[in-house]
Coordinates of N, CA, C and O in Angstrom, one line a residue:
M1 N 29.7 47.5 -18.3 CA 28.3 47.3 -17.0 C 28.7 46.5 -15.5 O 29.4 46.1 -15.2
A2 N 27.7 47.1 -15.0 CA 27.3 47.0 -13.1 C 27.0 45.9 -13.3 O 26.2 45.1 -13.6
R3 N 27.8 45.2 -12.1 CA 27.5 43.8 -11.2 C 26.1 44.5 -10.3 O 26.2 45.5 -9.9
N4 N 25.6 43.6 -10.0 CA 24.3 43.4 -9.5 C 24.8 43.8 -7.9 O 25.7 43.1 -7.6
A5 N 24.0 44.0 -6.9 CA 24.7 44.1 -6.1 C 24.5 43.2 -4.8 O 25.4 42.7 -3.9
G6 N 24.0 41.6 -5.4 CA 23.9 40.3 -5.2 C 24.9 39.8 -5.2 O 25.4 39.0 -4.2
S7 N 25.8 40.3 -5.8 CA 26.8 39.4 -6.7 C 28.5 39.9 -5.7 O 29.5 39.2 -6.1
I8 N 28.4 40.6 -4.9 CA 29.4 40.8 -4.1 C 29.5 40.5 -3.2 O 28.3 40.3 -2.3
S9 N 30.7 39.8 -2.6 CA 31.2 38.5 -1.7 C 32.4 39.6 -0.8 O 32.2 38.9 -0.1
I10 N 32.2 40.8 -0.9 CA 32.9 41.4 -0.1 C 32.1 42.2 1.3 O 31.1 43.4 0.7
K11 N 32.2 42.0 2.2 CA 30.7 42.4 3.1 C 31.9 43.7 3.9 O 32.9 43.6 4.6
K12 N 31.0 44.8 5.3 CA 31.4 45.2 5.9 C 32.6 44.4 7.0 O 31.6 43.3 7.6
G13 N 33.6 44.9 7.7 CA 34.3 44.3 8.8 C 35.0 43.1 8.2 O 36.1 42.6 8.4
D14 N 34.8 42.6 6.9 CA 36.0 42.0 6.1 C 37.5 42.5 5.9 O 37.5 43.5 5.8
Q15 N 38.4 41.8 6.3 CA 39.9 41.6 5.8 C 40.0 41.7 4.5 O 40.1 40.9 4.0
V16 N 41.0 42.8 3.7 CA 41.0 42.9 2.3 C 42.2 43.2 2.0 O 43.4 44.1 3.1
K17 N 42.8 42.7 1.1 CA 44.2 42.9 0.2 C 43.9 43.7 -0.5 O 43.1 43.7 -1.9
V18 N 44.8 44.7 -1.1 CA 44.8 45.9 -2.3 C 45.6 45.0 -3.5 O 46.8 45.5 -3.0
I19 N 45.3 45.0 -4.3 CA 46.0 44.3 -5.4 C 45.8 45.2 -6.8 O 46.4 45.2 -7.2
A20 N 45.4 46.5 -6.6 CA 45.9 48.0 -8.0 C 46.1 48.8 -7.1 O 45.3 49.0 -6.0
G21 N 46.3 49.7 -7.4 CA 46.6 51.3 -7.5 C 47.5 51.0 -6.3 O 48.7 51.1 -6.3
K22 N 47.9 52.7 -5.9 CA 48.5 53.5 -5.2 C 48.8 52.9 -4.1 O 49.7 52.9 -3.5
D23 N 48.3 52.2 -3.3 CA 47.9 51.4 -2.0 C 48.5 50.3 -2.1 O 47.7 48.9 -1.7
K24 N 49.0 49.3 -3.3 CA 49.0 48.0 -4.0 C 49.5 47.2 -2.3 O 50.6 47.7 -2.2
G25 N 49.5 46.3 -2.2 CA 49.6 45.6 -0.9 C 49.6 45.7 0.5 O 49.7 45.0 1.4
V26 N 48.5 46.4 0.8 CA 48.3 47.3 1.7 C 47.0 46.0 2.3 O 45.9 46.1 1.6
T27 N 46.8 45.7 3.2 CA 45.9 44.9 4.2 C 45.1 46.4 5.2 O 45.6 46.8 5.7
G28 N 43.8 45.8 5.2 CA 43.1 46.6 6.1 C 41.2 46.5 6.3 O 41.1 45.3 5.1
S29 N 41.4 46.7 6.5 CA 39.1 46.2 7.3 C 38.3 47.3 6.8 O 38.2 48.3 6.3
V30 N 37.5 46.5 5.8 CA 36.0 47.3 5.1 C 35.3 48.2 6.2 O 34.6 47.2 7.1
I31 N 35.5 49.2 5.8 CA 34.6 50.4 7.2 C 32.9 50.2 6.2 O 31.7 50.2 7.3
E32 N 32.8 50.2 4.5 CA 31.6 50.5 4.4 C 31.6 50.3 3.0 O 32.6 50.0 2.4
V33 N 30.5 49.8 2.6 CA 30.9 48.7 1.3 C 29.1 49.8 0.4 O 28.2 50.0 1.1
I34 N 29.8 50.4 -0.8 CA 28.9 51.5 -2.2 C 28.3 50.0 -2.5 O 28.9 50.0 -3.8
S35 N 27.2 49.6 -2.5 CA 27.2 48.7 -3.9 C 26.6 49.3 -4.8 O 26.9 48.2 -5.9
E36 N 25.9 50.3 -5.0 CA 25.4 50.9 -6.0 C 26.3 51.2 -6.9 O 26.1 50.8 -8.2
Q37 N 27.9 51.7 -6.7 CA 28.7 51.9 -7.2 C 29.9 51.3 -7.1 O 31.0 51.3 -8.3
N38 N 29.3 49.7 -6.8 CA 30.9 49.0 -6.9 C 32.0 49.4 -6.4 O 32.9 49.4 -6.5
R39 N 31.9 49.7 -4.9 CA 33.2 50.6 -4.2 C 33.5 50.1 -2.8 O 32.3 50.1 -2.0
V40 N 34.2 49.7 -2.5 CA 34.0 50.0 -0.6 C 35.3 51.0 -0.3 O 36.3 51.3 -1.2
I41 N 35.0 51.3 0.9 CA 36.2 52.1 1.7 C 36.5 51.2 2.5 O 36.1 50.8 3.4
V42 N 38.1 51.6 2.3 CA 38.8 50.4 3.4 C 39.7 51.2 4.2 O 40.4 52.7 3.7
E43 N 39.6 50.5 5.9 CA 40.7 51.8 6.4 C 42.2 51.1 6.5 O 43.0 50.8 6.2
G44 N 42.4 53.1 5.9 CA 43.6 53.4 5.7 C 44.6 53.1 4.5 O 45.4 53.4 4.1
V45 N 43.1 53.1 3.8 CA 43.8 53.0 2.1 C 43.3 53.8 1.7 O 42.0 54.6 2.0
N46 N 43.9 54.7 0.2 CA 43.1 55.9 -0.3 C 43.0 57.0 0.6 O 41.8 57.7 0.1
R47 N 43.4 57.3 1.5 CA 43.2 58.3 2.2 C 43.7 60.2 1.5 O 44.5 60.2 0.6
V48 N 42.6 61.1 1.7 CA 42.0 62.0 0.7 C 42.5 63.2 1.6 O 41.9 62.8 3.3
K49 N 42.8 64.5 1.4 CA 43.2 65.4 2.8 C 41.3 66.9 1.8 O 41.6 66.3 0.9
R50 N 40.9 67.0 2.9 CA 39.4 67.9 2.9 C 39.5 69.0 3.2 O 40.0 68.9 4.3
H51 N 39.3 70.1 2.8 CA 39.7 71.5 3.1 C 38.3 71.7 3.7 O 37.2 72.1 3.0
T52 N 37.7 72.1 5.3 CA 36.7 72.1 5.1 C 36.6 73.8 5.9 O 37.7 74.1 7.0
K53 N 35.3 74.8 5.7 CA 35.3 75.6 6.8 C 34.5 75.2 8.3 O 33.9 74.7 8.2
A54 N 34.6 76.9 8.9 CA 34.2 76.7 10.1 C 32.4 76.9 9.9 O 32.2 77.2 9.1
G55 N 32.5 75.6 10.9 CA 30.6 76.1 11.0 C 29.8 77.5 11.5 O 31.1 77.7 12.9
Q56 N 29.2 77.6 10.8 CA 28.4 78.9 11.4 C 27.9 78.9 13.3 O 27.7 79.8 13.8
A57 N 27.3 78.0 12.5 CA 26.0 77.4 13.8 C 26.6 76.9 15.1 O 27.1 76.0 15.1
G58 N 26.5 77.4 16.3 CA 27.0 77.4 17.3 C 28.7 76.7 17.3 O 29.4 76.7 18.7
G59 N 29.2 77.2 16.4 CA 30.7 76.8 16.5 C 31.4 75.2 16.4 O 32.4 75.1 17.0
G60 N 30.6 74.8 16.2 CA 30.8 73.0 16.2 C 32.2 72.6 15.3 O 32.8 71.9 16.5
S61 N 31.7 73.0 14.6 CA 33.1 72.5 13.9 C 34.1 73.8 13.8 O 33.8 75.1 13.5
T62 N 35.5 73.5 13.7 CA 36.1 74.3 13.7 C 36.9 74.8 12.5 O 37.3 75.5 11.8
G63 N 36.8 73.8 11.2 CA 37.1 74.3 10.2 C 38.9 73.4 10.1 O 39.3 73.0 11.4
G64 N 39.5 73.5 8.8 CA 40.4 72.6 9.0 C 40.7 72.0 8.2 O 40.1 71.7 6.6
I65 N 42.2 71.2 8.0 CA 42.0 69.6 6.8 C 42.2 68.7 7.5 O 42.2 68.6 8.6
I66 N 40.8 68.1 7.3 CA 40.6 66.5 7.7 C 41.2 65.6 6.5 O 40.8 65.6 6.0
T67 N 42.0 64.5 7.0 CA 41.9 63.4 6.0 C 41.0 62.2 7.0 O 41.0 62.2 7.9
S68 N 40.9 61.5 5.9 CA 39.5 60.7 5.7 C 40.0 59.8 4.6 O 40.7 59.5 3.3
E69 N 39.7 58.4 4.5 CA 39.2 57.1 3.2 C 38.2 57.7 2.2 O 37.4 58.5 2.5
A70 N 38.8 57.4 1.4 CA 37.9 57.9 0.1 C 37.2 56.3 -0.6 O 38.5 55.4 -0.3
P71 N 36.0 56.4 -1.5 CA 36.1 54.7 -1.8 C 37.0 54.6 -2.9 O 37.6 55.1 -3.5
I72 N 37.3 53.3 -3.0 CA 37.8 52.4 -3.9 C 37.2 51.4 -4.6 O 36.2 50.5 -4.6
H73 N 37.3 50.5 -6.0 CA 36.7 50.0 -6.5 C 36.3 49.0 -5.9 O 38.0 48.4 -5.4
I74 N 35.8 47.6 -6.0 CA 35.6 46.8 -5.6 C 36.9 45.5 -6.1 O 37.4 45.1 -5.4
S75 N 36.6 45.9 -7.6 CA 38.2 44.9 -8.2 C 39.2 45.4 -7.7 O 40.1 44.0 -8.1
N76 N 39.8 45.8 -6.9 CA 40.9 46.4 -6.7 C 41.1 45.9 -5.2 O 42.0 46.1 -4.7
V77 N 40.1 45.1 -4.7 CA 40.7 44.1 -3.5 C 40.2 42.9 -3.2 O 39.3 42.7 -4.5
M78 N 41.2 42.5 -2.1 CA 40.7 40.8 -2.7 C 40.4 40.5 -1.1 O 41.5 41.3 0.0
L79 N 39.6 39.2 -0.8 CA 39.2 39.0 0.4 C 40.1 38.5 0.8 O 41.0 37.5 0.2
L80 N 40.8 38.5 2.4 CA 41.8 37.8 2.9 C 41.1 36.5 4.1 O 40.0 37.2 4.8
V81 N 41.8 35.5 4.0 CA 41.3 34.4 5.2 C 42.4 33.9 5.4 O 43.5 33.6 4.7
D82 N 42.5 33.8 7.2 CA 43.3 34.1 7.6 C 43.9 32.6 8.0 O 43.1 32.0 8.9
D83 N 44.6 32.0 6.7 CA 44.9 30.8 7.1 C 46.6 31.0 7.6 O 46.6 32.0 7.8
K84 N 47.0 29.7 7.3 CA 48.8 29.8 7.7 C 49.5 31.1 7.1 O 49.3 31.2 5.4
G85 N 49.7 32.0 6.9 CA 50.2 32.9 6.7 C 49.8 34.4 6.0 O 49.7 35.2 4.7
G86 N 48.1 34.7 6.8 CA 47.2 35.3 6.1 C 47.6 34.8 4.3 O 47.4 36.4 3.2
K87 N 46.9 33.8 3.6 CA 46.6 33.9 2.2 C 45.2 34.4 2.1 O 44.6 34.2 2.9
T88 N 45.6 34.1 0.3 CA 43.9 34.8 0.0 C 43.3 33.8 -0.8 O 43.5 32.6 -1.0
T89 N 41.8 33.8 -0.8 CA 40.9 32.7 -1.3 C 40.1 34.0 -2.3 O 40.1 35.2 -2.4
T90 N 39.8 33.4 -3.4 CA 39.0 33.5 -4.6 C 37.4 33.3 -4.6 O 37.0 33.7 -5.4
R91 N 37.5 32.0 -4.2 CA 36.2 31.2 -4.4 C 36.1 31.2 -3.0 O 36.3 30.6 -2.4
I92 N 34.3 31.5 -3.1 CA 33.7 31.7 -1.8 C 32.4 31.1 -1.6 O 31.8 31.0 -2.7
G93 N 31.8 30.2 -0.7 CA 30.7 29.2 -0.8 C 29.8 29.4 0.6 O 30.6 30.2 1.1
F94 N 29.1 29.3 0.4 CA 28.1 29.3 1.5 C 27.5 27.6 1.9 O 27.3 26.7 1.6
R95 N 27.5 27.9 3.1 CA 27.4 26.6 4.2 C 26.0 26.9 4.9 O 26.0 27.7 5.6
R96 N 25.1 25.7 5.4 CA 23.8 26.2 5.6 C 24.0 25.2 7.5 O 23.9 23.6 7.1
D97 N 24.3 25.9 7.9 CA 23.9 25.6 9.8 C 22.9 25.1 10.5 O 22.3 26.1 10.0
E98 N 22.5 23.8 11.2 CA 21.1 23.9 11.5 C 21.6 24.9 12.8 O 22.0 24.3 13.5
V99 N 20.6 25.7 13.5 CA 20.6 26.0 15.0 C 19.2 26.5 15.5 O 18.1 26.2 14.5
T100 N 19.4 26.4 16.8 CA 17.8 26.4 17.6 C 17.7 27.5 17.7 O 18.5 28.4 18.3
K101 N 16.5 28.0 17.8 CA 16.2 29.6 18.2 C 15.2 29.6 18.8 O 14.2 28.3 19.1
S102 N 14.8 30.8 19.7 CA 14.0 30.7 20.5 C 12.9 31.7 20.5 O 13.4 32.7 19.5
R103 N 11.4 31.4 20.4 CA 10.7 32.8 20.6 C 10.4 33.7 21.3 O 11.1 33.1 22.4
P104 N 9.7 34.7 21.2 CA 9.8 35.7 22.6 C 8.7 34.7 23.7 O 9.0 35.0 24.8
D105 N 8.1 34.0 23.7 CA 7.2 33.0 24.5 C 8.1 32.0 25.0 O 7.4 31.7 26.2
G106 N 9.4 31.6 24.7 CA 10.0 31.0 25.5 C 10.3 29.5 24.2 O 11.1 28.9 24.9
S107 N 9.5 29.2 23.3 CA 10.0 28.0 22.5 C 10.4 27.8 21.9 O 11.4 29.1 21.5
T108 N 11.1 26.9 21.3 CA 12.7 27.0 20.6 C 11.8 26.1 19.5 O 11.0 25.7 19.2
Y109 N 12.9 26.3 18.5 CA 12.2 25.7 17.1 C 13.9 25.6 16.4 O 14.5 26.1 16.7
S110 N 13.8 24.8 15.3 CA 14.9 24.3 14.0 C 14.9 25.6 13.1 O 14.1 25.2 12.1
A111 N 16.1 25.9 13.2 CA 16.4 26.9 11.6 C 17.8 26.9 11.3 O 18.7 25.9 11.5
H112 N 18.0 27.5 9.7 CA 19.1 26.8 9.4 C 19.9 28.8 9.2 O 18.9 30.0 9.0
R113 N 20.7 28.9 8.9 CA 21.5 30.0 9.0 C 22.9 29.7 8.1 O 23.7 28.7 8.0
S114 N 22.8 30.7 6.6 CA 24.2 30.6 6.1 C 25.0 30.8 6.4 O 24.9 32.3 7.0
V115 N 25.8 30.7 6.3 CA 27.4 31.0 6.6 C 28.7 30.9 5.4 O 28.6 30.0 5.0
R116 N 29.0 32.4 5.4 CA 30.2 32.0 3.9 C 31.3 31.0 4.4 O 31.7 31.5 5.1
I117 N 31.7 30.7 3.4 CA 33.4 29.6 3.6 C 34.2 29.9 2.5 O 33.8 30.2 2.1
A118 N 35.7 29.9 2.9 CA 36.5 29.2 1.7 C 36.2 28.3 0.9 O 36.3 27.2 1.7
K119 N 36.0 28.1 -0.1 CA 35.6 26.6 -1.1 C 37.3 25.7 -0.6 O 37.0 25.1 -0.4
K120 N 38.3 26.3 -0.6 CA 39.4 25.5 -0.6 C 39.8 25.2 0.6 O 40.5 23.5 0.8
T121 N 39.2 25.7 2.1 CA 40.0 24.6 3.0 C 38.7 25.3 3.5 O 38.5 24.2 4.6
G122 N 37.5 25.5 4.0 CA 36.1 25.2 3.9 C 36.1 25.9 5.4 O 35.3 25.4 6.2
K123 N 36.9 26.8 6.0 CA 37.3 27.6 6.7 C 35.5 28.9 6.9 O 36.0 29.7 5.6
E124 N 35.5 29.3 8.1 CA 34.5 29.8 8.1 C 35.0 31.3 7.7 O 35.9 31.7 8.3
I125 N 34.2 32.1 6.8 CA 34.9 34.0 7.0 C 34.2 34.8 7.8 O 32.8 34.6 7.9

């Protein structure tokens, strides 16, 4: 059964640790989240080689072997919170902070901004 896109707690730019598979134990930054397939692309993880042909129009691509990251399932990564020693967190909460925003005409107003926090430490993620 697939998870809904709203329940994915990992976002682009987050630091994650791989907890299963051939790259277990590797940490990296999330490059892209593919929520429809419940997959993420992590920098330096699950690297694959693609053999490409040279482009015919204009000679822009020369072809050859290109190494790039392939997606891995979101259940195989764990979100990292930079505490003492790079500890991991499993519970994520939200806190609403009051901020002051300005309109194009120069007037200001009060609004709320939702931020992700680690439930154990209360630190912003």
